[in-house]
mmCIF file of C-alpha atoms in Angstrom:
data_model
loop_
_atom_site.group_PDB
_atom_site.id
_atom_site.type_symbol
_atom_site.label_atom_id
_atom_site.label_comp_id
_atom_site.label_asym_id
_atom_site.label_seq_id
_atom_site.Cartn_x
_atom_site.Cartn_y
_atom_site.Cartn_z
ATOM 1 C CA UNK E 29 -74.570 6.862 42.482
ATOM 2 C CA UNK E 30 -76.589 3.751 41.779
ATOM 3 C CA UNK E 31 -78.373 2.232 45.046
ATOM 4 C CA UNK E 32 -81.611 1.758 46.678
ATOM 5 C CA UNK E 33 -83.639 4.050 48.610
ATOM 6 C CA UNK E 34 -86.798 3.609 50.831
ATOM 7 C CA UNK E 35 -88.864 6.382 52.472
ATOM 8 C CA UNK E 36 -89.589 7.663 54.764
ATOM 9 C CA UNK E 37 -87.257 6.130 57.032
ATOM 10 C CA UNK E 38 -89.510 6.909 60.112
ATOM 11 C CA UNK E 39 -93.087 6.345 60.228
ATOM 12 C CA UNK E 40 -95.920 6.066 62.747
ATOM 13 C CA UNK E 41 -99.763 5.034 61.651
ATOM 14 C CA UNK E 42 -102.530 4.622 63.844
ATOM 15 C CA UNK E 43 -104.294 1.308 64.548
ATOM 16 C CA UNK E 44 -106.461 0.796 61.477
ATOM 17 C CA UNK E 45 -105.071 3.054 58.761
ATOM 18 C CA UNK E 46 -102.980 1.499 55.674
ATOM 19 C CA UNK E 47 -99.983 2.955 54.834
ATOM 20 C CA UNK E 48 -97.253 2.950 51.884
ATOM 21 C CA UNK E 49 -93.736 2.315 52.276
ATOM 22 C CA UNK E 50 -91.603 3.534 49.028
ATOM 23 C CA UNK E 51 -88.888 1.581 47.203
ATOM 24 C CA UNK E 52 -86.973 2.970 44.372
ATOM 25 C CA UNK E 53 -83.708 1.236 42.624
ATOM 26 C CA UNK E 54 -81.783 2.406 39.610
ATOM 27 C CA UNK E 55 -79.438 -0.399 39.543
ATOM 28 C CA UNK E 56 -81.736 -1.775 36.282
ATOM 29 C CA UNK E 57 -82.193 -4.792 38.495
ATOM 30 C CA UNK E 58 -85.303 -7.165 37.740
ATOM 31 C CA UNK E 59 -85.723 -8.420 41.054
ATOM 32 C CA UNK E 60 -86.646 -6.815 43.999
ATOM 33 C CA UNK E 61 -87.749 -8.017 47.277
ATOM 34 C CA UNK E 62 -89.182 -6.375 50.674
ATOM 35 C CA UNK E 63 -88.693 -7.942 54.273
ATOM 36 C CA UNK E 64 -89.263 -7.513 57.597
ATOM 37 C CA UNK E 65 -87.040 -7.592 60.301
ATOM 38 C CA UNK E 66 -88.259 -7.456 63.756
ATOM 39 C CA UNK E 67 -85.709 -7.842 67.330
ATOM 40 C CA UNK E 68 -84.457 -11.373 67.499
ATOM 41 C CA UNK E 69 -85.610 -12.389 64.301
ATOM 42 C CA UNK E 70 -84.259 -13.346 61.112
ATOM 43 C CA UNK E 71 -85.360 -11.332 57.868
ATOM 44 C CA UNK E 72 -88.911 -12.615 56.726
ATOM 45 C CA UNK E 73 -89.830 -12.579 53.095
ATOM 46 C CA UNK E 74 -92.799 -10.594 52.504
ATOM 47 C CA UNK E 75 -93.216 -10.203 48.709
ATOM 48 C CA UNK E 76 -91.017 -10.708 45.790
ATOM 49 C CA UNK E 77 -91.156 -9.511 42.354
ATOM 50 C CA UNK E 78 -88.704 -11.132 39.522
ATOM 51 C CA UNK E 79 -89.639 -9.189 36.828
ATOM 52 C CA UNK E 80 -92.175 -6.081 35.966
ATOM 53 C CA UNK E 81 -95.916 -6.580 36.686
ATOM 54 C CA UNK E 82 -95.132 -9.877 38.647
ATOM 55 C CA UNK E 83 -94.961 -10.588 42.122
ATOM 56 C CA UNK E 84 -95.178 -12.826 44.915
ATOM 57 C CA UNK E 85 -96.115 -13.744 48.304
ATOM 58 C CA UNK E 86 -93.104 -14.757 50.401
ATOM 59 C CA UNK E 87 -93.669 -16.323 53.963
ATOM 60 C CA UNK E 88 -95.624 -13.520 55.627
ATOM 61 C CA UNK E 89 -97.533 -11.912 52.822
ATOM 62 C CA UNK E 90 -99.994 -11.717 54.987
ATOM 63 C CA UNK E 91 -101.661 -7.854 55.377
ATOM 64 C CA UNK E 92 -99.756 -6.966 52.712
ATOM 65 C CA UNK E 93 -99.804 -5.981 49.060
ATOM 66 C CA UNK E 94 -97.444 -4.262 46.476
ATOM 67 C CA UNK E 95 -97.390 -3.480 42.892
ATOM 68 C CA UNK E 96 -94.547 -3.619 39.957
ATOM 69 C CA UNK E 97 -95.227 -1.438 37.545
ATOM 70 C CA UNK E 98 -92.140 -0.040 36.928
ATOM 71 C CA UNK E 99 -89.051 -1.658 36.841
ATOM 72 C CA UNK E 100 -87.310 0.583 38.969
ATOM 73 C CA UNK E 101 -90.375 1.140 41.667
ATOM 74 C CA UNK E 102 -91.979 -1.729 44.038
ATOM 75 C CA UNK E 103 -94.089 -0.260 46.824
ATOM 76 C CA UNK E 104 -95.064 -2.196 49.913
ATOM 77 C CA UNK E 105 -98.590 -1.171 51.177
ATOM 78 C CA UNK E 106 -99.208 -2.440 54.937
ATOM 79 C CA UNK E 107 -102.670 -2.613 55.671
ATOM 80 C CA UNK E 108 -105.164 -2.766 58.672
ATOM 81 C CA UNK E 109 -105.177 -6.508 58.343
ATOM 82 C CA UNK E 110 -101.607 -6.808 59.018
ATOM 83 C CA UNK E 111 -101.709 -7.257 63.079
ATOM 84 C CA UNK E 112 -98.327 -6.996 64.395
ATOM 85 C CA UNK E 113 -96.880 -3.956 61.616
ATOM 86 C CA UNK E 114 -94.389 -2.324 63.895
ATOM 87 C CA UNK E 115 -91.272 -3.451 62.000
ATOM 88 C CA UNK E 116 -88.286 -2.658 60.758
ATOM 89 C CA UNK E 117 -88.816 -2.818 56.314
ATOM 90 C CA UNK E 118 -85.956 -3.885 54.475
ATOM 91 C CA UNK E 119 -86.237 -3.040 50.440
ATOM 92 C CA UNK E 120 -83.468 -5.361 48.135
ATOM 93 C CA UNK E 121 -82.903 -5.468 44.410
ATOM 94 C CA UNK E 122 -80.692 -8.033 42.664
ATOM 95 C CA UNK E 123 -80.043 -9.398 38.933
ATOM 96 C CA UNK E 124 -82.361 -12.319 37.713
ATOM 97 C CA UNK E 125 -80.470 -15.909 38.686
ATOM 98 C CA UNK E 126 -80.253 -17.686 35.519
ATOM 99 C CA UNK E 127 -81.771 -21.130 35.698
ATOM 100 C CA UNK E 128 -78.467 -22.409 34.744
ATOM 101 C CA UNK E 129 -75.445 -20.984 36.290
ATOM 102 C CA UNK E 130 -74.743 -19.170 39.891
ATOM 103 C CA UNK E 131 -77.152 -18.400 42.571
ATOM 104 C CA UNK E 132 -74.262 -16.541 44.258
ATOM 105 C CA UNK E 133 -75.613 -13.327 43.687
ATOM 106 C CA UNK E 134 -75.552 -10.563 46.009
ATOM 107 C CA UNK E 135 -79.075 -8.813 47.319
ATOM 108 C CA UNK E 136 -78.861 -4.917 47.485
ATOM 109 C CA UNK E 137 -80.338 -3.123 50.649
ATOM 110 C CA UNK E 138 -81.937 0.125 51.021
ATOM 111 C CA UNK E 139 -81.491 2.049 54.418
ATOM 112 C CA UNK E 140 -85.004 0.798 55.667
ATOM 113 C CA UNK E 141 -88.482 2.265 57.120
ATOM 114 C CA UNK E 142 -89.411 1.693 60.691
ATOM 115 C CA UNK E 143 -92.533 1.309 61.598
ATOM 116 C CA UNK E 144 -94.693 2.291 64.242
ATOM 117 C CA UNK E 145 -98.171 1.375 64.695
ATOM 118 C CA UNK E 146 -99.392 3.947 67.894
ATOM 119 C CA UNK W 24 -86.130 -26.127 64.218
ATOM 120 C CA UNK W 25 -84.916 -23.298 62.278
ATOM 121 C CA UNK W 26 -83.987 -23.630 58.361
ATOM 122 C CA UNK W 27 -80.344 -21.235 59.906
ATOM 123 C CA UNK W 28 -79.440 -21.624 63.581
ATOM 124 C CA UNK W 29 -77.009 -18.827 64.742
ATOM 125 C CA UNK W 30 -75.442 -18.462 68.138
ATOM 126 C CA UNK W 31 -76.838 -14.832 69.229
ATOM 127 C CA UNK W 32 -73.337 -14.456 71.210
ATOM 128 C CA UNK W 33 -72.470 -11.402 71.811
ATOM 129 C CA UNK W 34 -69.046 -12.213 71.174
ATOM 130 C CA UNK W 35 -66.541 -10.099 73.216
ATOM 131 C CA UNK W 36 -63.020 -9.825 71.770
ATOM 132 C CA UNK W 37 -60.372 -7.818 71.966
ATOM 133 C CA UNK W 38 -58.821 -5.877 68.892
ATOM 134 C CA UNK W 39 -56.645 -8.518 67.422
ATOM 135 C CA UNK W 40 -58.341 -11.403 68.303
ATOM 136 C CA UNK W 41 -59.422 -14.169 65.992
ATOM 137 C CA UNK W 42 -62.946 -15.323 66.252
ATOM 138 C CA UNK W 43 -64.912 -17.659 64.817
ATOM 139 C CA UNK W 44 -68.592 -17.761 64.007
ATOM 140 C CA UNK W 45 -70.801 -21.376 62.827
ATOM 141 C CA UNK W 46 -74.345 -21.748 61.638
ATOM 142 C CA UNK W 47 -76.165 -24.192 60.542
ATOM 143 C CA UNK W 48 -78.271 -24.735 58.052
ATOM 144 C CA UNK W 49 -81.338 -27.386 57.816
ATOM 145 C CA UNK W 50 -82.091 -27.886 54.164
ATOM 146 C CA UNK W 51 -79.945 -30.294 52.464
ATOM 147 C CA UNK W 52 -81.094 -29.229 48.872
ATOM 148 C CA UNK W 53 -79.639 -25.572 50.076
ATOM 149 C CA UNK W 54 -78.001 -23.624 46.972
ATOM 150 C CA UNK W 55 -75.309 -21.252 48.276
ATOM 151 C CA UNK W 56 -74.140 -19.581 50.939
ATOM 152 C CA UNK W 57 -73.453 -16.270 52.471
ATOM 153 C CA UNK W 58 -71.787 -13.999 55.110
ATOM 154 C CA UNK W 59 -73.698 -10.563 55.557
ATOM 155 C CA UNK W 60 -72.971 -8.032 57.954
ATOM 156 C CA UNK W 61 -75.079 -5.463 59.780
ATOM 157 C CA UNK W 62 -74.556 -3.031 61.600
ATOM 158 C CA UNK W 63 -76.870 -1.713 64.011
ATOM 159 C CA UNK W 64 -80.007 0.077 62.698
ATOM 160 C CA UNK W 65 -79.029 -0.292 59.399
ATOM 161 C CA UNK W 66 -78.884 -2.554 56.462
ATOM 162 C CA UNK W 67 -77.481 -5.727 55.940
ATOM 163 C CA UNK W 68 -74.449 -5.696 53.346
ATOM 164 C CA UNK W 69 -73.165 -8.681 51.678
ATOM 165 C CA UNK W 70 -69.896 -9.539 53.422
ATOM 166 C CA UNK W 71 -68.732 -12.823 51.076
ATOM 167 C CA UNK W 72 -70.570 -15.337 49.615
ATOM 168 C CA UNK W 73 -69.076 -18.843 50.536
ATOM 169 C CA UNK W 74 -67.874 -20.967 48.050
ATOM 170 C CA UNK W 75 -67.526 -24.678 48.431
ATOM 171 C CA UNK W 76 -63.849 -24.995 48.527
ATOM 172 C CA UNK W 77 -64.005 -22.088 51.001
ATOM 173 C CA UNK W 78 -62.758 -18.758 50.371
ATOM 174 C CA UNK W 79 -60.660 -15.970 51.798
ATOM 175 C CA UNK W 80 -61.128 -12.096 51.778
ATOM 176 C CA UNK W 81 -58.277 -10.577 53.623
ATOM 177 C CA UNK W 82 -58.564 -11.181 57.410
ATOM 178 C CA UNK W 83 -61.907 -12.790 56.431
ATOM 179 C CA UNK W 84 -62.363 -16.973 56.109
ATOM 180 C CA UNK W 85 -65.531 -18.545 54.954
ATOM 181 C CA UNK W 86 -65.850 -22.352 54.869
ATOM 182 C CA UNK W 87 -68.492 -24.686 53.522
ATOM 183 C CA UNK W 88 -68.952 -27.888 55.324
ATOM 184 C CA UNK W 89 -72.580 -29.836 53.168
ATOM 185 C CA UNK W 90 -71.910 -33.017 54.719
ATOM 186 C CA UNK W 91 -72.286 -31.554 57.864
ATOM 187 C CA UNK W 92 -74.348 -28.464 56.779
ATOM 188 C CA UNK W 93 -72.906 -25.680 58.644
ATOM 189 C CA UNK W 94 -71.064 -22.758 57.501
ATOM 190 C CA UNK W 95 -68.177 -20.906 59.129
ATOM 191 C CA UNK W 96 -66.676 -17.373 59.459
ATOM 192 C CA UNK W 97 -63.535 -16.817 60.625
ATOM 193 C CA UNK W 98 -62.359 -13.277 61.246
ATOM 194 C CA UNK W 99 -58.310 -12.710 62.147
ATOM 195 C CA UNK W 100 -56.325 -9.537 63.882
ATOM 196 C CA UNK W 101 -60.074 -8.485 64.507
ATOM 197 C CA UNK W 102 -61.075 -4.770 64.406
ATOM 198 C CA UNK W 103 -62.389 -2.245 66.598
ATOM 199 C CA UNK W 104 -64.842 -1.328 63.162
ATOM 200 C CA UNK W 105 -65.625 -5.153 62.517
ATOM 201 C CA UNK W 106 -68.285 -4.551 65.810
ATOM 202 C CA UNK W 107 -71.659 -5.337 64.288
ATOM 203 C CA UNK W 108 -73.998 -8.373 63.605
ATOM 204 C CA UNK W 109 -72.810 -10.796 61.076
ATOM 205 C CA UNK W 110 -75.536 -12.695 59.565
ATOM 206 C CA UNK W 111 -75.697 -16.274 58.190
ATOM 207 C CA UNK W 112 -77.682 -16.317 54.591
ATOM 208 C CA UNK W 113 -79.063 -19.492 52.795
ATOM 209 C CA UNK W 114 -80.265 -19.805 49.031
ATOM 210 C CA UNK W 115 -82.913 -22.693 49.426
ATOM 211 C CA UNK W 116 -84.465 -22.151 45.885
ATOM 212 C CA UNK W 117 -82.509 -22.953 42.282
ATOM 213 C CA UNK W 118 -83.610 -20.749 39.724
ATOM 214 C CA UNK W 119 -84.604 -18.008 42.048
ATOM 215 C CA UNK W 120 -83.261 -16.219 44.742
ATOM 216 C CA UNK W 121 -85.171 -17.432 47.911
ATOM 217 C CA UNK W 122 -82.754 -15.899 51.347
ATOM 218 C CA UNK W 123 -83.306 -17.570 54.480
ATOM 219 C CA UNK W 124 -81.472 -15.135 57.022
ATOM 220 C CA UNK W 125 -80.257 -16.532 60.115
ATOM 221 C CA UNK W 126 -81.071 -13.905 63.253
ATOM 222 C CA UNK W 127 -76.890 -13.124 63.036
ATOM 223 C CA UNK W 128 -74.024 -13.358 65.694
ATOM 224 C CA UNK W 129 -73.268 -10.439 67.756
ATOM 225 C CA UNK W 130 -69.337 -9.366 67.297
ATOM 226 C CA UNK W 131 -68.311 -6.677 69.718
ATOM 227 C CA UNK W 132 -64.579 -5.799 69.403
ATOM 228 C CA UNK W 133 -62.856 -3.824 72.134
ATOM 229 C CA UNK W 134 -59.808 -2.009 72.570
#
């Protein structure tokens, strides 16, 4: 079955410590996208990626960095700098819009990792 | 104010029920439109997208109001299963997709 998966889908860091959150999609989408969602709030673009090795910042990139090296692959790492981590990280894929045409195209989400900073 | 500006609710309803949900959206240069749905702890999952001539999915209504700039969901003969968040999603970018996710609408359908 094609989809999206994240792991692990629990995880707890300690204050200080950087820690990877996997994304893996084998829908052969070019785009991919990671989020945060925290109680009350909206989704909040952290990073995007539109095609292999490119990315970039969203509105909270802050503490943050990924990689694209693979098409099918884009990481989120959280690091110490990031102050308020304890989230709930939402992975999505979707096709490339084309410049000329729809932008009604549907985003692809994987189950999510939550967070928590102890 | 926010870019997409949800009522929270919860929404109570019985099974049957017809209920309505707005939001509204504060760029004018916004691209399209979309309904997804949540349900707790889990991922969103497109619902519809929202066309400009509005659109229909079985018991499910989207409309598209620009001059106005809100979007609507209508849901009819409401289930006990349609219980979850429904979230209001704006493409701000062309060229790109660029989601600006309202915080959703709580639907809670009873029997």
């Amino acid at each position: 079955d094609g989809g999206i998966t994240q792991s692990p889908k629990y995880l707890f860091r300690k204050e200080g410590q950087n820690v990877t959150l996997s994304c893996e999609q084998n829908l052969n989408h070019d785009a991919m996208y990671w989020y945060r969602q925290d109680p009350g709030q909206g989704l909040r673009l952290i990073y995007y990626s539109q095609i292999v090795n490119d990315f970039q910042k969203g509105d909270i990139a802050e503490g943050y960095s990924v990689s694209r090296e693979k098409k099918e692959s884009f990481p989120l790492t959280v690091t110490s700098a990031q102050k308020n981590p304890t989230a709930f990280y939402l992975c999505a894929s979707s096709i490339a819009v084309p410049l000329l045409g729809t932008s009604l195209i549907e985003q692809f989400f994987g189950p999510g990792t939550r967070l928590t900073v102890l | 104010r926010k870019e997409v500006e949800q009522d929270p609710g919860p929404f109570n309803v019985p099974e049957g029920a017809t209920v309505a949900f707005n939001c509204t959206y504060s760029n004018s240069a916004s691209q399209s439109f979309f309904w997804y749905r949540q349900d707790c702890r889990k991922e969103p999952k497109l619902l519809m997208s929202v066309y400009s001539s509005g659109n229909e999915d079985g018991r499910f209504t989207a409309q598209l109001n620009r001059a106005s700039q809100y979007i609507s969901l209508l849901i009819r003969d409401s289930k006990l299963s349609d219980s979850a968040t429904y979230l209001c999603v704006v493409n701000i970018l062309r060229g790109f997709q660029k989601l600006v996710f309202g915080t959703g609408t709580r639907l809670l359908v009873s029997p």
